[in-house]
XYZ file of C-alpha atoms in Angstrom:
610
model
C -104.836 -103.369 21.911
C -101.806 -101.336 20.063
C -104.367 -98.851 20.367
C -104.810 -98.829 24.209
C -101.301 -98.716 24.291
C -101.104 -95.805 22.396
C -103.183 -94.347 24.645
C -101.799 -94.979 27.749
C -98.479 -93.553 26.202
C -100.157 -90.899 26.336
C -101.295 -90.619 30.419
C -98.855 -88.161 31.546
C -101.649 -85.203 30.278
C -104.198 -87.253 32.247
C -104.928 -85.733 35.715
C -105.388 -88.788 37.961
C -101.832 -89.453 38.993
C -102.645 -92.708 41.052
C -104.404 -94.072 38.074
C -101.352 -93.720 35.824
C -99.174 -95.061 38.488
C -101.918 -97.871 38.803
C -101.551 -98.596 35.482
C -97.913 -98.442 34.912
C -97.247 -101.490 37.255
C -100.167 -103.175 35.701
C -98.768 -102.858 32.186
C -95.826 -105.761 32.492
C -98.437 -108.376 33.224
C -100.417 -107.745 29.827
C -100.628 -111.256 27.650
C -100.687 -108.610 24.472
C -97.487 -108.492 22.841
C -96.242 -104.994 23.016
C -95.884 -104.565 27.186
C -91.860 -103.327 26.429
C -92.677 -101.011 23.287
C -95.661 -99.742 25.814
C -93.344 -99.828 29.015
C -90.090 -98.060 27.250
C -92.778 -95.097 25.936
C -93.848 -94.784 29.514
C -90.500 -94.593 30.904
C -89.745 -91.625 28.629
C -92.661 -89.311 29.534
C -91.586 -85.736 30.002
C -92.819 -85.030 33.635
C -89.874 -86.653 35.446
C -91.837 -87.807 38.188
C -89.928 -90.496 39.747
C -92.897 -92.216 40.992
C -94.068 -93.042 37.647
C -90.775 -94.305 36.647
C -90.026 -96.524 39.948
C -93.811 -98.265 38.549
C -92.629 -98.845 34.870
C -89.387 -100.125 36.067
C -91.064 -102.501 38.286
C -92.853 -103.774 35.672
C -89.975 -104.707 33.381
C -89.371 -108.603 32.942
C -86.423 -110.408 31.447
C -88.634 -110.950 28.348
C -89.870 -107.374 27.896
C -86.724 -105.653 28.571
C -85.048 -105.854 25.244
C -88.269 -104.397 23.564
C -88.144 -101.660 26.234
C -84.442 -100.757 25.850
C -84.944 -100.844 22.375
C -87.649 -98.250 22.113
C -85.901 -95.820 25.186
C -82.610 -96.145 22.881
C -83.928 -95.771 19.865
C -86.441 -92.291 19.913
C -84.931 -89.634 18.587
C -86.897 -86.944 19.871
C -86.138 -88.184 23.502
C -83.179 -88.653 25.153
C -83.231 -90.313 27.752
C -82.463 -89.798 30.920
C -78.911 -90.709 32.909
C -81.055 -92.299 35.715
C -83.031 -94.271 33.899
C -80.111 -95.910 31.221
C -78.687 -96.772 34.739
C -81.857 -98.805 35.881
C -82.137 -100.421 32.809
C -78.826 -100.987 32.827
C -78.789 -102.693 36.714
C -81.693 -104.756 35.057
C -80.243 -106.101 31.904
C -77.319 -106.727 34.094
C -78.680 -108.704 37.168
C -81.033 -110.743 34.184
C -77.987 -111.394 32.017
C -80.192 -110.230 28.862
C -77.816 -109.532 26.289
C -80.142 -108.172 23.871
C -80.826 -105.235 26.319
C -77.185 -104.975 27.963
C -75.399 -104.901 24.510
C -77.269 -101.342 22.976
C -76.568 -100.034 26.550
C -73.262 -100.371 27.093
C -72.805 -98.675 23.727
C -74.573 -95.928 24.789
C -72.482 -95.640 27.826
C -69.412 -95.417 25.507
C -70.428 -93.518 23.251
C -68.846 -89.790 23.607
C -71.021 -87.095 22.310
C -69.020 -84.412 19.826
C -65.747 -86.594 21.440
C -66.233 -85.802 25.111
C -67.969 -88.842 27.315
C -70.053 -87.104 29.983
C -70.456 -87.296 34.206
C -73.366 -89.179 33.891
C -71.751 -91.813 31.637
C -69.148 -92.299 34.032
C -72.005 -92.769 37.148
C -73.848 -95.199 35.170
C -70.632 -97.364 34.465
C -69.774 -96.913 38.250
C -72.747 -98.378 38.803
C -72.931 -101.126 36.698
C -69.479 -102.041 37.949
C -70.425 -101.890 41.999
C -73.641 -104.011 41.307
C -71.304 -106.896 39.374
C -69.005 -106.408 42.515
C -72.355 -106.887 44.744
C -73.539 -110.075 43.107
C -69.946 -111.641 42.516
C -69.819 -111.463 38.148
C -67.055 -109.849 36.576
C -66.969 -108.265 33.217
C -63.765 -110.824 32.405
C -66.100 -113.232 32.198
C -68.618 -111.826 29.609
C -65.812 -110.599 27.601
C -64.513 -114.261 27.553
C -67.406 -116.419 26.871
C -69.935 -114.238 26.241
C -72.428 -113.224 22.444
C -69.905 -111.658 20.157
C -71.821 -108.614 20.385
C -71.337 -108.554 23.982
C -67.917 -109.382 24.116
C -67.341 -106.818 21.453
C -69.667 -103.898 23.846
C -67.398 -104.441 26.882
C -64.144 -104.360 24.903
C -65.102 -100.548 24.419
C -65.520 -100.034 28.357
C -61.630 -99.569 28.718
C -62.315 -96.221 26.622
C -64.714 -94.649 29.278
C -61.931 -95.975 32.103
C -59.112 -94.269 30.374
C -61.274 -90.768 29.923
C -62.201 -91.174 33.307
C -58.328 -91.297 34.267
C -57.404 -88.202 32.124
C -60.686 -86.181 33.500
C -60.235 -87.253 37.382
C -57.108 -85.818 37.343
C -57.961 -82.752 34.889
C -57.485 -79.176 36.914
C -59.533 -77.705 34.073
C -62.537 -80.052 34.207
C -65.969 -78.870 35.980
C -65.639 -80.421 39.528
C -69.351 -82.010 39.018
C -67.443 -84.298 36.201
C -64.204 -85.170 38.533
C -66.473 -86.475 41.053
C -68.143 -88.416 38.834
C -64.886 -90.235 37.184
C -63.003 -90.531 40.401
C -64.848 -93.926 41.386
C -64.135 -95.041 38.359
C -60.165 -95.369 39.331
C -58.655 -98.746 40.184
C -61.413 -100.681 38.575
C -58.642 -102.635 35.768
C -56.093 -104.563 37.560
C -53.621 -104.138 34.547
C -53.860 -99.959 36.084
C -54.040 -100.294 39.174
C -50.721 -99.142 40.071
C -51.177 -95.781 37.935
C -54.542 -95.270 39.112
C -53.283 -95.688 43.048
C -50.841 -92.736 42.573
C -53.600 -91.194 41.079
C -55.765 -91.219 44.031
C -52.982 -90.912 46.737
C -52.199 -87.288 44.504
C -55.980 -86.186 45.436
C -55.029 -86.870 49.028
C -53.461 -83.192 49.017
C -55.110 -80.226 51.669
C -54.753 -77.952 47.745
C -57.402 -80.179 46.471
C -61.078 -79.253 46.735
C -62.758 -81.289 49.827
C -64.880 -83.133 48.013
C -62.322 -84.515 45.281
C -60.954 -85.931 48.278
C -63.693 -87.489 50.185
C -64.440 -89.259 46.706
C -60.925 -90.516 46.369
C -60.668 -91.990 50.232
C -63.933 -94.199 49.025
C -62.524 -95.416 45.887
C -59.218 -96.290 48.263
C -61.704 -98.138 50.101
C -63.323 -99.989 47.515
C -59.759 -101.150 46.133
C -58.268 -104.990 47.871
C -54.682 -103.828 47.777
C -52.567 -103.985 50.732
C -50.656 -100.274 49.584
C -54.481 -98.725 50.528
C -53.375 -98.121 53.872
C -50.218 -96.436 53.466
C -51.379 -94.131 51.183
C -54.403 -93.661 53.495
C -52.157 -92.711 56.170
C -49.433 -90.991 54.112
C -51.180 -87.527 54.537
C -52.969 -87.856 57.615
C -51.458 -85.120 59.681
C -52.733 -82.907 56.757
C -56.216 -84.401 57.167
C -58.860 -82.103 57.678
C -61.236 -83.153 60.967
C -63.991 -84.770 58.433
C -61.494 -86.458 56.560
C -59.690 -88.183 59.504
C -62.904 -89.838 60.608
C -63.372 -90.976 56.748
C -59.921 -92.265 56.783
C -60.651 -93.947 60.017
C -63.905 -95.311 58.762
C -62.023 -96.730 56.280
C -59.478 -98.351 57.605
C -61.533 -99.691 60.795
C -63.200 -102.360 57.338
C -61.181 -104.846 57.390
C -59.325 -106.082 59.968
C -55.694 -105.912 58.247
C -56.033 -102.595 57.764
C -57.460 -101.717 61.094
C -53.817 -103.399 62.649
C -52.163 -100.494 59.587
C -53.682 -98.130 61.527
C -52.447 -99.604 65.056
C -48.563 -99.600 63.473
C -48.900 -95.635 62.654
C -50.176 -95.360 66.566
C -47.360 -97.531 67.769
C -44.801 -95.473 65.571
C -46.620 -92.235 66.881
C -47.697 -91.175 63.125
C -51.031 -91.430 64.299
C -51.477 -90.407 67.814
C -53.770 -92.220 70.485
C -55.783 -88.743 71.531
C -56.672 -88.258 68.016
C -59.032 -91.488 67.492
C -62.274 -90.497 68.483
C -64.315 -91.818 71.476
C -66.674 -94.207 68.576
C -63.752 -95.310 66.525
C -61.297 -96.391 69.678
C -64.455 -98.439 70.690
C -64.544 -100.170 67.500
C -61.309 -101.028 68.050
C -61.564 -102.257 71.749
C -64.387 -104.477 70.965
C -63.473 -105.877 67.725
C -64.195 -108.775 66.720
C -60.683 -110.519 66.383
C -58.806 -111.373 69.895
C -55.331 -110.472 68.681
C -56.411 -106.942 67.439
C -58.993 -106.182 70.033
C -55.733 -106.922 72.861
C -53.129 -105.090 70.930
C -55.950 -102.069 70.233
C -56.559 -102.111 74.618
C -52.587 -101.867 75.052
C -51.566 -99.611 72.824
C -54.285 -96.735 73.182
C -54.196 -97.100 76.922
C -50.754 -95.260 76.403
C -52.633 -92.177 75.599
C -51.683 -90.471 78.922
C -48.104 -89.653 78.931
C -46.709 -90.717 82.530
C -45.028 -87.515 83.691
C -48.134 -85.959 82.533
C -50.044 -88.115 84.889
C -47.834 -87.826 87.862
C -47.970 -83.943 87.366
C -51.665 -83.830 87.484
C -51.531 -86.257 90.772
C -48.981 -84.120 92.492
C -51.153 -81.146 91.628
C -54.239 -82.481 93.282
C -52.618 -83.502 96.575
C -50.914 -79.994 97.211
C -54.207 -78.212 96.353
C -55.129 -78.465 100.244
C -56.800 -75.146 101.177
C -59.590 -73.270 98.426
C -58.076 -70.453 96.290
C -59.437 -66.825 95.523
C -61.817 -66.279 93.097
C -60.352 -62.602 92.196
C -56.588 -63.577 91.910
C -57.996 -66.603 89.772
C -59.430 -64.060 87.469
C -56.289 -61.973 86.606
C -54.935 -65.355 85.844
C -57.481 -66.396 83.650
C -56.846 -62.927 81.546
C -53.116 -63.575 81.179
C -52.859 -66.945 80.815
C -56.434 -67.940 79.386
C -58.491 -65.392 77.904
C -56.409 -65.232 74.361
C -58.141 -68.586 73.411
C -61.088 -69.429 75.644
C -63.757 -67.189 76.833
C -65.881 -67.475 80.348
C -68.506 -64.999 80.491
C -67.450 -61.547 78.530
C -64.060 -61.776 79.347
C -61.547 -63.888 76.120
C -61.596 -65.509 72.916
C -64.151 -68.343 71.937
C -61.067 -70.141 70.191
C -61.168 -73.380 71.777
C -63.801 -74.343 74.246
C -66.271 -72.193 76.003
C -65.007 -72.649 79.556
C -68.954 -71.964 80.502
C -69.959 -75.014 78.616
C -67.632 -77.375 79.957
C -68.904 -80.329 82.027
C -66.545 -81.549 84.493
C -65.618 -78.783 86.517
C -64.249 -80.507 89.146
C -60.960 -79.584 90.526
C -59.363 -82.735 88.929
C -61.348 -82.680 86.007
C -59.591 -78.744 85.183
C -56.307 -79.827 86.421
C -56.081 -82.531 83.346
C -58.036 -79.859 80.960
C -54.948 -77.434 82.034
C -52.195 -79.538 82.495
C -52.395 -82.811 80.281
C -54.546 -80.567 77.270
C -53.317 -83.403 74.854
C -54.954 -86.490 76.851
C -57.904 -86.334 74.920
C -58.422 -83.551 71.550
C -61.775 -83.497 69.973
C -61.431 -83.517 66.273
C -62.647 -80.075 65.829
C -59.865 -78.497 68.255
C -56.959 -79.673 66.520
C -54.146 -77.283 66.102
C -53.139 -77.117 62.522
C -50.333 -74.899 60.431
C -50.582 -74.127 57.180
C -47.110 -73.323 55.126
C -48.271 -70.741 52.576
C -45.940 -71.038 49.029
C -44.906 -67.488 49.743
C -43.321 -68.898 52.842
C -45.790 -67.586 55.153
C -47.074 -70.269 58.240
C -50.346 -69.969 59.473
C -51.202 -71.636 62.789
C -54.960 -71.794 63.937
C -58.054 -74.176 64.469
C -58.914 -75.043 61.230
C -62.454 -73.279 62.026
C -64.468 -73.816 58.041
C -63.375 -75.242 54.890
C -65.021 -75.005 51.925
C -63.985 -75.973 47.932
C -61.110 -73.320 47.126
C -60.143 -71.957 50.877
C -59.598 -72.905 54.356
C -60.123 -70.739 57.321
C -58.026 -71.148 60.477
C -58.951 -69.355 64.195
C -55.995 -67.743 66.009
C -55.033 -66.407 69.155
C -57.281 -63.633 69.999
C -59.980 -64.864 67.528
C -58.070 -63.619 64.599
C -59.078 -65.474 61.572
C -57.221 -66.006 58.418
C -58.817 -67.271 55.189
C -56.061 -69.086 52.639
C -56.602 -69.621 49.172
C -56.309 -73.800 48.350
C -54.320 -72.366 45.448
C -51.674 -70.859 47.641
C -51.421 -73.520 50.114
C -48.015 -75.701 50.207
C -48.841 -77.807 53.265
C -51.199 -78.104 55.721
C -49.741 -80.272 58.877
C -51.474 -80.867 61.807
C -49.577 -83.041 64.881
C -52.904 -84.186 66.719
C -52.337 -82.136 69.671
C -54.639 -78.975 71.135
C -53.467 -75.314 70.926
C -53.479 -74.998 74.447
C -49.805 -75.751 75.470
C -48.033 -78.029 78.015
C -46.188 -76.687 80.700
C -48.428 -74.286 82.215
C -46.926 -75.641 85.476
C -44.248 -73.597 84.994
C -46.144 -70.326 85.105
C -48.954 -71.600 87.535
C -47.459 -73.514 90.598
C -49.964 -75.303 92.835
C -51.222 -72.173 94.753
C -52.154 -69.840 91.818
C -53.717 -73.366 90.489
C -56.108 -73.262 93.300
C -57.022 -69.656 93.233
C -57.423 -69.965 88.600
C -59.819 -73.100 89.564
C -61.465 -70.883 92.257
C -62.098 -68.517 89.940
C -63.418 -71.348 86.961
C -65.581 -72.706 88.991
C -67.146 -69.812 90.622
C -67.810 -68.068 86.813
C -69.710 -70.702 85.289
C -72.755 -71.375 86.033
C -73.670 -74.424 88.366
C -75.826 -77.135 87.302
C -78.929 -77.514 88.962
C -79.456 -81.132 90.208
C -83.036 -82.250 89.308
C -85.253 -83.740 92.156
C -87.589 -86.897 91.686
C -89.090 -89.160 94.328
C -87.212 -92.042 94.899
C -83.891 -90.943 93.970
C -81.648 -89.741 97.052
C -78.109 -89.154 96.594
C -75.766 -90.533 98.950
C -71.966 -91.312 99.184
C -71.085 -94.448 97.589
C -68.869 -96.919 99.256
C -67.622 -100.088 99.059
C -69.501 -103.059 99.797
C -68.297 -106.160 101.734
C -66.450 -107.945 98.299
C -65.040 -104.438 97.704
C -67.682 -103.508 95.055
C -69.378 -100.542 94.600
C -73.189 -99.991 93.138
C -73.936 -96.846 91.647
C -77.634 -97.020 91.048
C -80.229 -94.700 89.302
C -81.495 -94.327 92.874
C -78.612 -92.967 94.469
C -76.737 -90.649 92.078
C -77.182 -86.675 91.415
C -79.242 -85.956 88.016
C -78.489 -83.286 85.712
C -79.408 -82.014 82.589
C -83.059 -80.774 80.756
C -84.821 -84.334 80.097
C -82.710 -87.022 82.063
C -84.988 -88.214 84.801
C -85.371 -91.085 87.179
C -88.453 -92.942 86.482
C -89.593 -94.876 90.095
C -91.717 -98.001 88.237
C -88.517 -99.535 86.476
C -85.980 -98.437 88.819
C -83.971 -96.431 86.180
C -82.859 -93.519 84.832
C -84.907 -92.735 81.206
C -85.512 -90.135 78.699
C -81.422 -89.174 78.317
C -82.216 -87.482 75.351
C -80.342 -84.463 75.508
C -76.155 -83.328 75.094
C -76.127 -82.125 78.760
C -77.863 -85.098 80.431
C -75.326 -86.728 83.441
C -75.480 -88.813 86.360
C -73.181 -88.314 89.105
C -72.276 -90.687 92.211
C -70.130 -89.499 94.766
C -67.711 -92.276 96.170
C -65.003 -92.627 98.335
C -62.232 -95.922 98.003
C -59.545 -96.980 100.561
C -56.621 -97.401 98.286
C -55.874 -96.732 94.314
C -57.070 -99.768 92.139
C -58.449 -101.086 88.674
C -62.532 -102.042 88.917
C -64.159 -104.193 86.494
C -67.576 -102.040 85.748
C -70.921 -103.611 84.493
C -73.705 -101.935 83.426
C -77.214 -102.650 83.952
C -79.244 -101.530 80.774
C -81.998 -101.179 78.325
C -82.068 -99.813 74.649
C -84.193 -100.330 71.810
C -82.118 -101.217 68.845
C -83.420 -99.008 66.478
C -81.779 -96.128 69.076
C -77.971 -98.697 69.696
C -74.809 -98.078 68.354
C -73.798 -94.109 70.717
C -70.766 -94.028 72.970
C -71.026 -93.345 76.417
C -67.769 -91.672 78.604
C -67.754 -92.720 82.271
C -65.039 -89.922 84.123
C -63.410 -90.854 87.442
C -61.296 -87.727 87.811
C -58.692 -87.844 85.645
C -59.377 -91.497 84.519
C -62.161 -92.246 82.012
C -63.951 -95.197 80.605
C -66.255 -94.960 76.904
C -68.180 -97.589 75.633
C -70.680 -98.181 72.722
C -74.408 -98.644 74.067
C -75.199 -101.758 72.347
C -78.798 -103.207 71.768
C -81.147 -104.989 74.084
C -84.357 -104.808 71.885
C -86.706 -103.084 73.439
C -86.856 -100.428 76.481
C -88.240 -103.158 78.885
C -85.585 -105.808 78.503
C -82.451 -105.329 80.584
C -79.313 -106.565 80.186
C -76.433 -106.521 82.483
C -72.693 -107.262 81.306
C -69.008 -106.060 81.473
C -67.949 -102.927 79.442
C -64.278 -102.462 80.507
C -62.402 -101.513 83.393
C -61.235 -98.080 85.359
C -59.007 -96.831 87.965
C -60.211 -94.695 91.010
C -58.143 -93.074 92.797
C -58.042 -93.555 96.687
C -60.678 -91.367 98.842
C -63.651 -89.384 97.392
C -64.165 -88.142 94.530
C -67.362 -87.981 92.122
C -67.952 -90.493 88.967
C -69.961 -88.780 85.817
C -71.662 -91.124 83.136
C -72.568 -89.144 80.719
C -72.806 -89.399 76.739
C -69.485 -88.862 74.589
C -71.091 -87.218 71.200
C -74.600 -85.373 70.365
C -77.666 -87.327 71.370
C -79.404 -85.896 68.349
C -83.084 -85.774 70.855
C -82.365 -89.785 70.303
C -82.032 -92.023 73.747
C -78.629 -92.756 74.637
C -80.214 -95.745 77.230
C -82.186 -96.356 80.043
C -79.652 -96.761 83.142
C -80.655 -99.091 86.035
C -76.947 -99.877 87.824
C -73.223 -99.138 86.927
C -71.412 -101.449 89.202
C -67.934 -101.446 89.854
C -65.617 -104.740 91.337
C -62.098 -104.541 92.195
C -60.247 -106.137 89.390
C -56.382 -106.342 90.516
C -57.839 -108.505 93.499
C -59.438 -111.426 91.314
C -57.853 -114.582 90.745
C -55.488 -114.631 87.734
C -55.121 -111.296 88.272
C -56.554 -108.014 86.103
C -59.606 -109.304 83.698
């Protein structure tokens, strides 16, 4: 036997690969009694397949990992590598084998020519998450643990305090940084130091992933300060940083109100929560947060803002002219958006838009800040020289940021030379275009919009007629896959289940025209399908200037429909058109299969509004 096992030592210059994995999870269920010398000589063959290695590990025991460790540890013409002291490590750990845990956490501590390396901090960052995964504590070990043990961990506050010093060292590869940040806040006796530590990484002059690893070691930290300093910077956030941020705060629930104080205090304003993350909010899982959430980001739309777009729409009476429209468009328009060869592409490619509808441009132009996605913020960058910068903040990389003017003018700024980096959650376009564009040169700018982009084609499929929608005899109204326009290059109605299927694709809509007596509130309900494996996307439902999103939830397979209540929406009396439509990219994956969105007067129901 010791020599078969010499021999299959050996396999990695053996040509059938499936054999040797064959044989490497074969090996831990030998009755001889060298499987660990035998397994550990495996684990250290030179070909790095991780294949092989996954089968050796798997055939590790409790009483063959000591012998394993001991031979991995103890070759000196092999050193092994960081990957696999961490699985061994994860082992000894989860077994509580002392014999194997003791000789690694030395080798985790010890620093080679005095300088620990990255992958010594990852392996203790791992150790330390699975302990926090399975509920043990290195305390406890260190209390009533072997003496050898106890004296192993008391050298893991040396690794901690080099992973303090090198997080925060300037000088230090950026590969190393990133792999001692999650180390931070891990000893309660620092975790004061090591919060200012992070909150200093929170900076726009610090390379974008230095901060993305210290929002997640925020995260990781139960401390009731994590949200202030999460919040602290956010008006310097970049776009993919704010929907960390958010990410992180929207885990537990006490932070999630934090974040719902900086919106009531304006720090934080409604617009800039994303379609996904506001639904988190509205349907979480806690009463008191989920009714606070509702009230306070239904104040999104300022009121004079609203009464300015209302007053708009009823004094645009008689169609405007497309050719005066245009020489508005170039002085008003064309330094930041572009509509055919005429402008900027700054913000928004007017083309690409998809509500064109008269009131759909009159919020675009006059309530810009109603909703702001991420990637159109307006941000200004104070240079140290005393320069300002103002611009979308159009690419970021490690050591620069890039911002897109007026006029498509870009301006790349050195990390190094950056002093502040502010961003107020609101679009470049300004408020109070009313003041240059009263209601008559509105109607001729819209003229011109919506004669310059191309119109959608409406698709055609038997048994789907569009008609006007209009209330039924309880006031409701039932906006079916039957009767509604279809748009877009896969949504289509499919006649056996009565729906509308394949909405695969970003420009997929459905549009019912409908006409209402009097303003109100409806209660809508949607009838659905939607395989789980394809829930979780936000839909937007648009009434004009009023809109509706929602998160598609699962029904568990295409054929089983659902029907329930997603929220509530105001129409505005007489016609106008209703889009459903998806709020983020589809990805080529189903957003649902549609059957009915139905819609029931709400301010008329006992009680009240739902």
């Amino acid at each position: 036997q010791p020599r078969v096992a010499d021999m299959l030592a050996t396999l990695p210059h053996a040509p059938a690969r499936l054999f040797r994995i064959n044989v490497d999870y074969r090996v831990g269920g030998w009755p001889e009694p060298r499987p660990g010398e035998v397994l550990g000589r495996l684990a250290l063959r030179p070909d790095g397949d991780q294949w092989l290695r996954s089968a050796v590990l798997s055939s590790l025991r409790p009483d063959n990992l000591g012998e394993a460790v001991r031979v991995v540890l103890g070759t000196p013409t092999r050193k092994p590598p960081a990957t696999l002291v961490e699985a061994l490590l994860r082992l000894a750990t989860t077994w509580k084998q002392p014999q194997a845990l003791v000789p690694l956490l030395r080798t985790v501590a010890t620093a080679d020519n005095g300088r620990l390396a990255g992958w010594q901090f990852r392996t203790l960052t791992g150790l330390l998450d699975t302990l926090d995964q399975t509920g043990r504590v290195l305390a406890t070990w260190a209390t009533d643990g072997p003496p050898e043990l106890k004296a192993a961990i008391a050298e893991l506050p040396r690794v901690l305090a080099a992973a303090r010093v090198r997080a925060t060292d300037k000088a230090a590869p950026l590969e190393e940084r990133l792999a001692a940040v999650p180390l931070l806040g891990r000893e309660p006796d620092r975790l004061a130091d090591d919060l200012r530590l992070l909150a200093d990484l929170l900076t726009p002059q610090t390379h974008e992933e230095l901060q993305a690893a210290a929002v997640a070691a925020l995260g990781r930290i139960s401390s009731d300060q994590v949200p202030g300093l999460l919040l602290g910077p956010w008006r310097s956030y970049a776009p993919a940083r704010r929907h960390q941020v958010l990410d992180v705060l929207l885990s537990r629930p006490a932070w999630a109100n934090a974040l719902l104080d900086a919106v009531a205090s304006n720090h934080v304003g409604a617009g800039e929560i994303d379609a996904a993350r506001r639904q988190r909010l509205l349907d979480h899982r806690e009463p008191a947060l989920r009714e606070r959430a509702a009230k306070l980001l239904a104040q999104a739309t300022h009121p004079d803002r609203q009464q300015l777009v209302e007053a708009y729409q009823r004094a645009l009476t008689t169609k405007g002219d497309p050719q005066r429209g245009a020489a508005l468009f170039a002085k008003h328009c064309a330094s930041c958006h572009r509509l055919g060869n005429v402008g900027h592409a700054v913000g928004p490619d007017l083309a690409s838009v998809g509500d064109r509808s008269t009131i759909g441009l009159l919020v675009a132009i006059l309530d810009p800040n109603r909703v702001v996605e991420t990637r159109y913020l307006n941000y200004t960058a104070l240079l140290k020289n005393g320069r300002s910068i103002t611009g979308l903040l159009a690419h970021e990389s490690g050591n620069s940021l890039t911002l897109l003017g007026q006029d498509g003018k870009q301006e790349i700024i050195l990390r190094s030379d950056l002093d502040e980096l502010i961003s107020l959650g609101k679009s470049p376009m300004p408020e109070g275009l009313e003041r240059e564009i009263p209601p008559p040169a509105m109607a001729d700018l819209i003229a011109f919009l919506q004669a310059s982009a191309p119109a959608p084609q409406r698709k055609v499929f038997p048994g789907n007629q569009p008609t006007l929608v209009r209330p039924g005899p309880e006031g409701e109204l039932r906006l079916t896959a039957g009767n509604c326009e279809i748009y877009g290059r896969t949504l289509r109605y499919e006649p056996k289940h009565r729906n509308l299927g394949w909405w695969t694709s970003d420009d997929d809509e459905a549009v019912w025209e409908v006409e209402v007596p009097r303003t109100g509130r409806y209660a809508v309900t949607l009838e659905w399908a939607c395989a789980d494996s394809s829930a979780g996307k936000t839909f937007v439902l648009d009434a004009g200037a009023n809109r509706l999103t929602g998160r598609v939830a699962g029904t568990g397979a295409w054929d089983n429909y659902r029907r329930e209540p997603v929220g509530t929406i105001v129409l505005s009396a007489g016609r106008q058109r209703l889009t459903l439509r998806a709020a983020g990219k589809l990805n080529a994956s189903p957003l649902l299969d549609l059957r009915e969105v139905r819609l029931e007067p709400a301010d008329e129901r006992p009680g009240g509004k739902p």
